[in-house]
Every structure is written in structure tokens, then in C-alpha cells.
CSV table of C-alpha atoms and ligand atoms in Angstrom, one decimal:
chain,number,residue,atom,x,y,z
A,80,MET,CA,0.0,0.0,0.0
A,81,ASP,CA,1.1,3.6,-0.6
A,82,GLU,CA,2.7,5.6,2.1
A,83,PRO,CA,1.9,9.3,2.2
A,84,LYS,CA,4.7,11.0,0.3
A,85,GLU,CA,4.2,14.8,0.5
A,86,VAL,CA,1.8,15.6,3.3
A,87,THR,CA,0.6,19.2,3.1
A,88,ILE,CA,1.9,21.4,5.9
A,89,GLN,CA,-0.6,24.0,7.0
A,90,ASN,CA,0.1,27.0,9.2
A,91,TYR,CA,-2.4,27.5,12.0
A,92,LYS,CA,-2.0,30.9,13.5
A,93,GLY,CA,-2.0,30.9,17.3
A,94,TRP,CA,-1.4,27.2,17.8
A,95,GLU,CA,2.3,27.5,18.7
A,96,ASP,CA,1.6,30.1,21.3
A,97,PHE,CA,-1.3,28.1,22.7
A,98,TYR,CA,0.8,24.9,22.9
A,99,LYS,CA,3.4,26.7,25.1
A,100,ILE,CA,0.9,27.7,27.7
A,101,GLU,CA,1.3,25.6,30.9
A,102,LYS,CA,-1.3,22.8,30.9
A,103,SER,CA,-2.9,23.8,34.2
A,104,ALA,CA,-3.7,27.2,32.8
A,105,LYS,CA,-5.7,26.0,29.9
A,106,LEU,CA,-8.0,23.4,31.4
A,107,ASP,CA,-11.1,25.4,30.7
A,108,PHE,CA,-10.4,25.6,27.0
A,109,PHE,CA,-11.1,21.8,26.8
A,110,MET,CA,-14.3,21.9,28.9
A,111,ARG,CA,-18.0,22.4,27.8
A,112,ASP,CA,-20.9,23.0,30.2
A,113,GLY,CA,-18.9,22.3,33.3
A,114,ARG,CA,-17.3,19.0,32.2
A,115,MET,CA,-14.3,17.9,30.2
A,116,LEU,CA,-15.0,17.5,26.5
A,117,ASP,CA,-11.5,16.7,25.4
A,118,ILE,CA,-9.2,14.3,27.4
A,119,LEU,CA,-5.7,15.2,26.5
A,120,PHE,CA,-3.3,15.1,29.4
A,121,SER,CA,-3.5,13.8,32.9
A,122,GLN,CA,-3.1,17.2,34.6
A,123,GLN,CA,-6.8,17.5,33.7
A,124,PHE,CA,-7.8,14.9,36.4
A,125,ASP,CA,-8.5,15.9,40.0
A,126,ARG,CA,-9.2,13.5,42.9
A,127,LYS,CA,-12.9,13.8,42.7
A,128,PHE,CA,-12.9,12.9,39.0
A,129,LEU,CA,-10.5,10.0,39.5
A,130,ASP,CA,-12.6,8.5,42.4
A,131,ASN,CA,-15.7,9.0,40.4
A,132,MET,CA,-14.2,7.2,37.3
A,133,CYS,CA,-13.1,4.3,39.4
A,134,GLN,CA,-16.6,3.9,40.9
A,135,LEU,CA,-18.3,4.3,37.5
A,136,ALA,CA,-16.0,1.6,36.0
A,137,THR,CA,-16.9,-0.8,38.7
A,138,GLN,CA,-20.6,-0.1,38.3
A,139,ILE,CA,-20.4,-0.7,34.5
A,140,ARG,CA,-18.6,-4.0,34.9
A,141,ARG,CA,-21.2,-5.1,37.4
A,142,MET,CA,-24.0,-4.0,35.2
A,143,ALA,CA,-22.5,-5.8,32.2
A,144,LEU,CA,-22.6,-9.1,34.0
A,145,THR,CA,-26.3,-9.6,33.3
A,146,LYS,CA,-28.0,-9.6,29.9
A,147,MET,CA,-30.5,-7.0,31.1
A,148,GLY,CA,-27.8,-4.7,32.4
A,149,ALA,CA,-25.7,-5.1,29.3
A,150,ARG,CA,-28.7,-4.3,27.2
A,151,LYS,CA,-29.4,-1.1,29.2
A,152,LEU,CA,-25.7,-0.1,28.8
A,153,SER,CA,-25.8,-0.6,25.1
A,154,GLY,CA,-28.8,1.7,24.8
A,155,LEU,CA,-27.0,4.6,26.6
A,156,LEU,CA,-25.0,6.0,23.6
A,157,SER,CA,-26.6,4.3,20.7
A,158,HIS,CA,-27.2,7.7,19.1
A,159,LYS,CA,-23.5,8.6,19.2
A,160,ARG,CA,-20.7,7.7,16.8
A,161,ALA,CA,-16.9,7.4,17.4
A,162,MET,CA,-13.9,7.4,15.2
A,163,LEU,CA,-10.7,5.6,16.2
A,164,TYR,CA,-7.7,7.2,14.4
A,165,PHE,CA,-4.7,5.1,15.4
A,166,VAL,CA,-1.6,6.0,13.3
A,167,GLN,CA,0.9,4.4,15.7
A,168,PRO,CA,0.8,0.7,16.6
A,169,SER,CA,-1.6,-0.4,19.3
A,170,THR,CA,-3.2,-3.6,20.5
A,171,ARG,CA,-4.7,-3.0,24.0
A,172,THR,CA,-5.6,0.7,23.7
A,173,PHE,CA,-7.3,0.2,20.4
A,174,ILE,CA,-9.2,-3.0,21.3
A,175,SER,CA,-10.2,-1.8,24.8
A,176,PHE,CA,-11.5,1.5,23.4
A,177,LEU,CA,-13.4,-0.3,20.6
A,178,ASN,CA,-15.0,-2.6,23.2
A,179,ALA,CA,-15.7,0.3,25.6
A,180,CYS,CA,-17.6,2.0,22.8
A,181,HIS,CA,-19.5,-1.2,22.0
A,182,ILE,CA,-20.5,-1.7,25.7
A,183,LEU,CA,-22.2,1.7,25.5
A,184,GLY,CA,-23.8,1.0,22.1
A,185,MET,CA,-21.8,3.5,20.1
A,186,LYS,CA,-21.2,3.1,16.3
A,187,ILE,CA,-17.6,3.0,15.3
A,188,SER,CA,-15.4,3.8,12.4
A,189,GLU,CA,-11.6,3.3,12.3
A,190,ILE,CA,-8.4,4.2,10.5
A,191,ARG,CA,-5.3,2.3,11.6
A,192,GLY,CA,-2.6,3.9,9.5
A,193,THR,CA,-2.2,6.7,7.0
A,194,THR,CA,-1.8,4.3,4.0
A,195,THR,CA,-5.5,3.9,3.4
A,196,SER,CA,-6.7,7.5,3.9
A,197,SER,CA,-6.5,10.6,1.7
A,198,GLU,CA,-3.2,11.4,3.4
A,199,VAL,CA,-1.7,9.3,0.6
A,200,LYS,CA,-2.9,12.1,-1.7
A,201,GLY,CA,-1.1,14.6,0.5
A,202,GLU,CA,-4.0,15.8,2.6
A,203,SER,CA,-2.9,17.3,5.8
A,204,GLN,CA,-3.5,15.5,9.1
A,205,GLU,CA,-5.5,18.5,10.4
A,206,ASP,CA,-7.8,18.4,7.4
A,207,THR,CA,-8.1,14.7,7.8
A,208,ILE,CA,-9.2,15.1,11.4
A,209,ARG,CA,-11.6,17.9,10.5
A,210,THR,CA,-13.2,15.5,8.0
A,211,PHE,CA,-13.8,12.9,10.8
A,212,ALA,CA,-15.4,15.7,12.8
A,213,SER,CA,-18.1,16.0,10.1
A,214,TYR,CA,-19.3,12.5,10.8
A,215,VAL,CA,-18.7,11.6,14.4
A,216,ASP,CA,-19.2,12.8,18.0
A,217,LEU,CA,-15.9,11.5,19.4
A,218,ILE,CA,-12.4,11.0,18.0
A,219,ILE,CA,-9.9,8.8,19.8
A,220,ILE,CA,-6.4,9.5,18.5
A,221,ARG,CA,-3.1,7.7,18.8
A,222,HIS,CA,-0.3,9.6,17.1
A,223,PRO,CA,3.5,9.5,17.2
A,224,GLU,CA,3.7,13.3,17.7
A,225,ALA,CA,3.5,14.9,21.1
A,226,GLY,CA,0.8,17.5,21.1
A,227,PHE,CA,-1.1,16.3,18.1
A,228,ALA,CA,-4.2,15.3,20.0
A,229,GLU,CA,-4.2,18.7,21.7
A,230,LYS,CA,-3.8,20.5,18.4
A,231,THR,CA,-6.8,18.7,17.0
A,232,ALA,CA,-8.9,19.6,20.1
A,233,TRP,CA,-7.7,23.2,19.8
A,234,LEU,CA,-8.6,23.3,16.2
A,235,LEU,CA,-12.1,21.9,16.5
A,236,ASN,CA,-12.8,24.0,19.6
A,237,GLN,CA,-11.7,27.1,17.6
A,238,ASN,CA,-14.1,26.2,14.9
A,239,ASN,CA,-16.9,25.6,17.5
A,240,LEU,CA,-17.2,22.0,16.5
A,241,PRO,CA,-18.2,20.2,19.7
A,242,VAL,CA,-16.6,16.9,18.9
A,243,ALA,CA,-14.7,15.3,21.8
A,244,ILE,CA,-11.1,14.3,21.4
A,245,ILE,CA,-9.4,11.6,23.5
A,246,ASN,CA,-5.7,11.2,23.5
A,247,GLY,CA,-4.9,7.5,23.2
A,248,GLY,CA,-1.1,8.1,23.3
A,249,SER,CA,0.8,11.1,22.0
A,250,GLY,CA,4.4,10.1,21.1
A,251,PRO,CA,6.7,9.9,24.1
A,252,ASP,CA,4.7,12.6,25.8
A,253,GLN,CA,1.4,11.4,27.5
A,254,HIS,CA,-1.1,8.6,27.7
A,255,PRO,CA,-3.8,9.9,30.0
A,256,THR,CA,-6.3,7.0,29.7
A,257,GLN,CA,-3.5,4.5,30.5
A,258,ALA,CA,-2.9,6.6,33.7
A,259,LEU,CA,-6.6,6.2,34.5
A,260,LEU,CA,-6.6,2.5,34.2
A,261,ASP,CA,-3.3,2.3,36.1
A,262,ILE,CA,-4.9,4.3,39.0
A,263,TYR,CA,-8.0,2.1,38.8
A,264,THR,CA,-5.7,-1.0,39.0
A,265,LEU,CA,-3.7,0.4,41.9
A,266,GLU,CA,-6.9,1.4,43.8
A,267,ARG,CA,-8.3,-2.1,43.4
A,268,SER,CA,-5.1,-3.7,44.4
A,269,PHE,CA,-5.0,-1.5,47.6
A,270,ARG,CA,-8.7,-1.7,48.4
A,271,ASN,CA,-8.1,-3.6,51.6
A,272,ILE,CA,-5.1,-1.5,52.7
A,273,GLY,CA,-6.5,2.0,52.5
A,274,GLY,CA,-6.3,2.9,48.8
A,275,MET,CA,-3.6,5.0,47.1
A,276,ASP,CA,-2.8,7.5,50.0
A,277,GLY,CA,0.5,6.9,51.7
A,278,LYS,CA,1.7,4.3,49.2
A,279,LYS,CA,5.2,3.8,47.8
A,280,ILE,CA,5.4,3.1,44.1
A,281,ALA,CA,8.5,2.1,42.0
A,282,MET,CA,8.5,2.9,38.3
A,283,VAL,CA,11.1,0.9,36.5
A,284,GLY,CA,12.7,1.0,33.0
A,285,ASP,CA,12.6,3.6,30.3
A,286,LEU,CA,11.2,6.5,32.3
A,287,LYS,CA,12.6,9.0,29.8
A,288,ARG,CA,10.5,8.0,26.8
A,289,GLY,CA,7.7,6.0,28.4
A,290,ARG,CA,4.6,8.1,28.2
A,291,THR,CA,2.7,5.9,30.7
A,292,VAL,CA,4.9,6.6,33.6
A,293,ARG,CA,4.9,10.3,32.8
A,294,SER,CA,1.1,10.5,32.8
A,295,LEU,CA,0.8,8.4,35.9
A,296,SER,CA,3.4,10.6,37.7
A,297,TYR,CA,1.2,13.7,37.2
A,298,LEU,CA,-1.7,11.9,38.9
A,299,MET,CA,0.2,11.6,42.2
A,300,ARG,CA,-0.6,15.2,43.0
A,301,ASN,CA,-4.1,13.9,43.8
A,302,TYR,CA,-3.0,11.5,46.6
A,303,LYS,CA,-1.7,12.1,50.1
A,304,ASP,CA,1.9,11.1,51.0
A,305,VAL,CA,2.7,9.1,48.0
A,306,THR,CA,6.4,8.3,47.5
A,307,LEU,CA,7.8,7.5,44.0
A,308,TYR,CA,11.0,5.5,43.3
A,309,PHE,CA,12.3,6.1,39.8
A,310,VAL,CA,14.4,3.1,38.9
A,311,ALA,CA,16.2,3.5,35.6
A,312,PRO,CA,19.5,3.2,33.8
A,313,GLU,CA,21.4,6.5,33.6
A,314,VAL,CA,20.3,7.0,29.9
A,315,PHE,CA,16.6,6.6,30.6
A,316,ARG,CA,16.2,8.6,33.7
A,317,MET,CA,12.9,10.5,34.3
A,318,ARG,CA,12.9,13.9,32.6
A,319,ASP,CA,13.2,17.2,34.4
A,320,ASP,CA,9.7,18.4,33.6
A,321,ILE,CA,8.1,15.6,35.7
A,322,LYS,CA,10.7,16.1,38.5
A,323,SER,CA,9.9,19.8,38.7
A,324,PHE,CA,6.2,19.1,38.7
A,325,LEU,CA,6.7,16.6,41.6
A,326,ASN,CA,8.8,19.2,43.5
A,327,LYS,CA,6.3,21.9,43.0
A,328,HIS,CA,3.6,19.7,44.4
A,329,HIS,CA,5.8,18.4,47.3
A,330,ILE,CA,5.6,14.8,46.1
A,331,GLU,CA,8.5,12.8,47.5
A,332,PHE,CA,10.6,10.9,44.9
A,333,HIS,CA,13.9,9.1,44.8
A,334,GLU,CA,16.0,8.1,41.8
A,335,THR,CA,18.2,5.0,41.7
A,336,ASP,CA,19.6,2.4,39.4
A,337,ASP,CA,19.6,-0.3,42.1
A,338,PHE,CA,16.3,-2.1,41.6
A,339,ALA,CA,16.9,-4.8,44.2
A,340,SER,CA,17.3,-2.3,47.0
A,341,VAL,CA,13.9,-0.8,46.3
A,342,MET,CA,12.0,-4.1,46.0
A,343,PRO,CA,11.3,-4.8,49.8
A,344,HIS,CA,10.0,-1.3,50.5
A,345,VAL,CA,7.3,-0.7,47.9
A,346,ASP,CA,3.6,-1.3,47.6
A,347,ALA,CA,3.6,-1.4,43.8
A,348,ILE,CA,6.1,-1.9,41.0
A,349,TYR,CA,5.3,-0.4,37.6
A,350,MET,CA,7.5,-2.1,35.0
A,351,THR,CA,8.0,-0.6,31.6
A,352,ARG,CA,9.6,-1.6,28.2
A,353,ILE,CA,12.5,0.1,26.6
A,354,GLN,CA,10.9,2.4,24.0
A,355,LYS,CA,13.2,1.4,21.1
A,356,GLU,CA,10.9,3.0,18.5
A,357,TYR,CA,12.3,6.3,19.6
A,358,SER,CA,15.9,5.3,19.5
A,359,GLU,CA,18.2,7.5,17.6
A,360,ASP,CA,21.0,4.9,17.8
A,361,PRO,CA,19.8,1.6,16.4
A,362,THR,CA,22.9,-0.2,17.7
A,363,SER,CA,21.7,0.4,21.2
A,364,GLU,CA,18.5,-1.6,20.5
A,365,ALA,CA,20.0,-5.0,21.3
A,366,GLU,CA,20.6,-3.9,24.9
A,367,THR,CA,17.7,-5.2,27.1
A,368,TYR,CA,19.0,-3.8,30.4
A,369,PRO,CA,18.6,-7.0,32.5
A,370,ALA,CA,19.3,-5.2,35.7
A,371,PHE,CA,15.9,-3.7,35.3
A,372,HIS,CA,14.0,-6.9,34.7
A,373,PHE,CA,11.7,-8.5,37.3
A,374,LYS,CA,12.4,-12.2,37.6
A,375,SER,CA,10.7,-15.0,39.5
A,376,GLU,CA,13.5,-15.0,42.1
A,377,HIS,CA,12.5,-11.5,43.0
A,378,LEU,CA,9.1,-12.6,44.2
A,379,SER,CA,10.5,-13.5,47.6
A,380,ARG,CA,12.0,-10.0,47.9
A,381,ILE,CA,8.8,-8.0,47.6
A,382,PRO,CA,6.1,-7.5,50.2
A,383,ALA,CA,3.1,-10.0,50.3
A,384,HIS,CA,0.7,-7.2,49.2
A,385,CYS,CA,2.9,-5.6,46.5
A,386,ALA,CA,1.2,-5.3,43.1
A,387,ILE,CA,3.2,-5.7,39.9
A,388,LEU,CA,2.0,-3.6,37.0
A,389,HIS,CA,3.0,-3.2,33.4
A,390,PRO,CA,1.1,-1.2,30.7
A,391,LEU,CA,2.1,-4.0,28.2
A,392,PRO,CA,3.4,-5.0,25.7
A,393,ARG,CA,6.3,-6.6,27.5
A,394,ARG,CA,9.6,-7.7,26.1
A,395,TYR,CA,11.9,-9.2,28.7
A,396,GLU,CA,11.1,-6.9,31.7
A,397,ILE,CA,8.9,-9.5,33.4
A,398,GLU,CA,9.6,-13.2,33.3
A,399,VAL,CA,6.5,-15.3,32.3
A,400,ALA,CA,7.0,-17.4,35.4
A,401,VAL,CA,5.9,-14.3,37.4
A,402,ASP,CA,2.5,-14.3,35.7
A,403,ASN,CA,0.9,-16.9,38.0
A,404,ASP,CA,1.8,-15.1,41.2
A,405,PRO,CA,-1.3,-13.4,42.7
A,406,ARG,CA,0.7,-10.1,42.9
A,407,ALA,CA,1.1,-10.0,39.1
A,408,ALA,CA,-1.6,-7.4,38.3
A,409,TYR,CA,-0.8,-6.7,34.6
A,410,TRP,CA,-3.4,-8.9,33.0
A,411,ARG,CA,-6.1,-7.5,35.3
A,412,GLN,CA,-4.8,-4.1,34.6
A,413,GLU,CA,-5.3,-4.7,30.8
A,414,ARG,CA,-8.9,-5.7,31.4
A,415,ASN,CA,-9.5,-2.7,33.7
A,416,GLY,CA,-8.7,-0.5,30.7
A,417,MET,CA,-11.9,-1.4,28.9
A,418,TRP,CA,-14.1,-0.7,31.9
A,419,ILE,CA,-12.5,2.6,32.8
A,420,ARG,CA,-12.5,3.7,29.2
A,421,ALA,CA,-16.2,2.9,29.0
A,422,ALA,CA,-16.6,5.0,32.2
A,423,LEU,CA,-14.7,7.9,30.7
A,424,ILE,CA,-16.9,7.9,27.5
A,425,ALA,CA,-20.1,7.7,29.6
A,426,TYR,CA,-18.8,10.7,31.5
A,427,ILE,CA,-18.0,12.7,28.3
A,428,PHE,CA,-21.6,12.2,27.1
A,429,SER,CA,-23.2,12.8,30.5
A,430,ALA,CA,-24.5,9.3,30.8
A,431,GLU,CA,-23.1,8.4,34.2
A,432,GLN,CA,-26.1,9.1,36.3
A,433,VAL,CA,-28.2,6.4,34.7
A,434,ILE,CA,-25.4,3.9,35.5
A,435,PHE,CA,-25.0,5.1,39.1
A,436,ASP,CA,-28.8,4.9,39.6
A,437,GLU,CA,-28.9,1.3,38.6
A,438,PHE,CA,-27.8,0.0,42.0
A,439,SER,CA,-28.9,2.8,44.2
B,544,NCD,C1,2.0,1.6,26.2
B,544,NCD,C2,2.1,2.7,25.2
B,544,NCD,O1,1.6,2.5,24.0
B,544,NCD,O2,2.5,3.7,25.6
B,544,NCD,N1,1.1,0.5,25.8
B,544,NCD,C3,-0.2,0.7,26.0
B,544,NCD,O3,-0.9,1.6,25.6
B,544,NCD,N2,-0.8,-0.3,26.8
B,544,NCD,C4,3.3,1.1,26.7
B,544,NCD,C5,4.3,0.7,25.7
B,544,NCD,O4,4.1,0.7,24.5
B,544,NCD,O5,5.4,0.4,26.1
């Protein structure tokens, strides 16, 4: 199939300046009628919203257990249409969004690469998205470029097109809905030990280019007395923007390359993959950084309640022998993604009350 050769570059006046504005200062721009319309970065989420989403996700999964409940859910958004525009590889995010839309009865269209759209003829990405906005109520975007989802939302809002945008992963920058499902998984793992507050969480691997750990770190502002341990090789240390954010919000964090020393002290370990698709030096791709892998022999070193998470896909970071341990939370985490994404979409279209009323 043809790859786009000469994509048209268009100049949008005002975008560059808007993009530079600090995220916390432009939250209102992405809201309509007192609720978020566009979901772009995890600084948009406050504690009340996060707690609400976790509850809603649990209600939806409960409701979906019965045929009657499932039928009721599938009537909620049967008048809405969604577009999945995924021009960067994805398995879980795509499938879980697709199924989240189906649970709520939405109609779906999808593009999974630029080779089958008019981008091959040179149409700009912005015009492509604007075209989707002519047909659907929600566009979910995965894109290799940081800021692309935000630009789309900015563009549509400028043109008064009330189409919701969800960022399903924006290059090495952010993945806010992954952060939602990570919080949901952590909250569920800690439900008998007081939830997220006061917990110690290690993030391990490629912290520099892993968008999931970046988005999740921003959410820590919403919880009391959380301590983060950034465990990474020197070349993949967490970037300064996240560290400044944590400092500004008085969130304790430590950096180390000694994984074993952290293991006995944490309530959760969030493993990540080396993001080799962003490597400038292909010769470094063979290096798998085994000192940052979690092996079955480590299971005896971590606390009995410690949850092991991974956004997946995994390479060599977690040995398969770990999968059967009850502390391995990553397959549950993957499933949680579908429920919390359904919750998020229900929220965007103001459908959550019907769901909450179901068991009240
Ligand atoms: C992550 C991503 O795409 O950022 N995957 C996912 O969405 N579950 C993590 C990764 O690719 O390493």
C-alpha cells in the first residue's frame, strides 16, 4: 500500500503560542458545560474525578454481567458515533476503546494507518481530522507526535465543533487514559489497605520516553503522602519536567539504578519496556537492560501485598514465570482498561447518572 509522500503542511495561527501555555492554565479551554469535553493530558484529572471514574468503571462492569444490564448499557449511547484514528501501533488501547464503545452501544469507524486515507494524496493531518469531525461525536487518537491530539482539540474548539477528542497516546509525551486504568488497578489492588494514599510506588525501566509513567506521575498530585521511586539506567532517567512538577507539588521521589534495594519497600512496582521505536541509535537496540527486569527469584523479595503492574506490551522486563503469582496485576490491569474507558466515554456524554442509579 502507498505511504503518504508529501503531506501538506498548513500553518495554524495561534497554535504554537497556545501549545506553550502551561497545561494547568488551559484546562477550561477543553471543557464544555462544566465538564471535560477533550481528554488530552492527565493534569486535567482531579481527585474527585478519579474517584468518580473508578466507581463508575466498577458499576459498569457489574451491570455488564447480566443480559438486562448489558442491554441497558448498550442503549445509553446508541445515538453517538466514534472514530478511532490510530496511526501508531496499538493492541490494547485500540481494542479496549473499541469494546468500551460497544459496551455503550456507540457506532464505530476506524483508521489504523495513514496508508488507506487521503493522506496518501497529500491531505494534511489536520484536514483529515476535520473531516472525521463532520461525521462523528468522538475521535480517539493515537499519534507519534507529542501535542497532536491537543492540536486537534484546539482546532475543533476554535471552529466551534463540539466533537470530543481523547488522546490514546501522543508520542513519548502522554497517555492519560492509561494513567486512568493504572490508578484504577492500583486502587483495586490497595482496596483492603486504604487505597492510594501513603503508598510507595516504584517505576522501572525507560522513564525518559515511556509516556505511561509520565502521565501516571502527574496523577500523584491527587493523593496524600505518595512516594515514588524512579528506577532506571542512567540513559533513561525521568525527565526534568516531571521532576519539577513533583517538587512543585511536594511529592517525594527518589532516583536510583539499584532495583533490588527498592523491592522490599514498595507497595507497587510499575514495570516498563525500553521504547526502542524512539531510539536515535539503532545499535543500542540490542541492549535489554537485564538489571531492570523482574524475575521470579524477585518474588520473595517484595512484600506480600505488592502489586506488579506493566502497561504492556512486555519484552523481557517480566519473566513469564511471574504471571501466576497473585501479585502479578498486569493482566487484570489490561482488562480494567476497557471498563474505565467505558466510564470515561459515559462521562463525556453525561450518561453516568443512569449507571449510578442502577444499583442505588
Ligand atoms: C503503552 C504505550 O503505548 O505507551 N502501551 C499501551 O498503551 N498499553 C506502553 C508501551 O508501548 O510500552
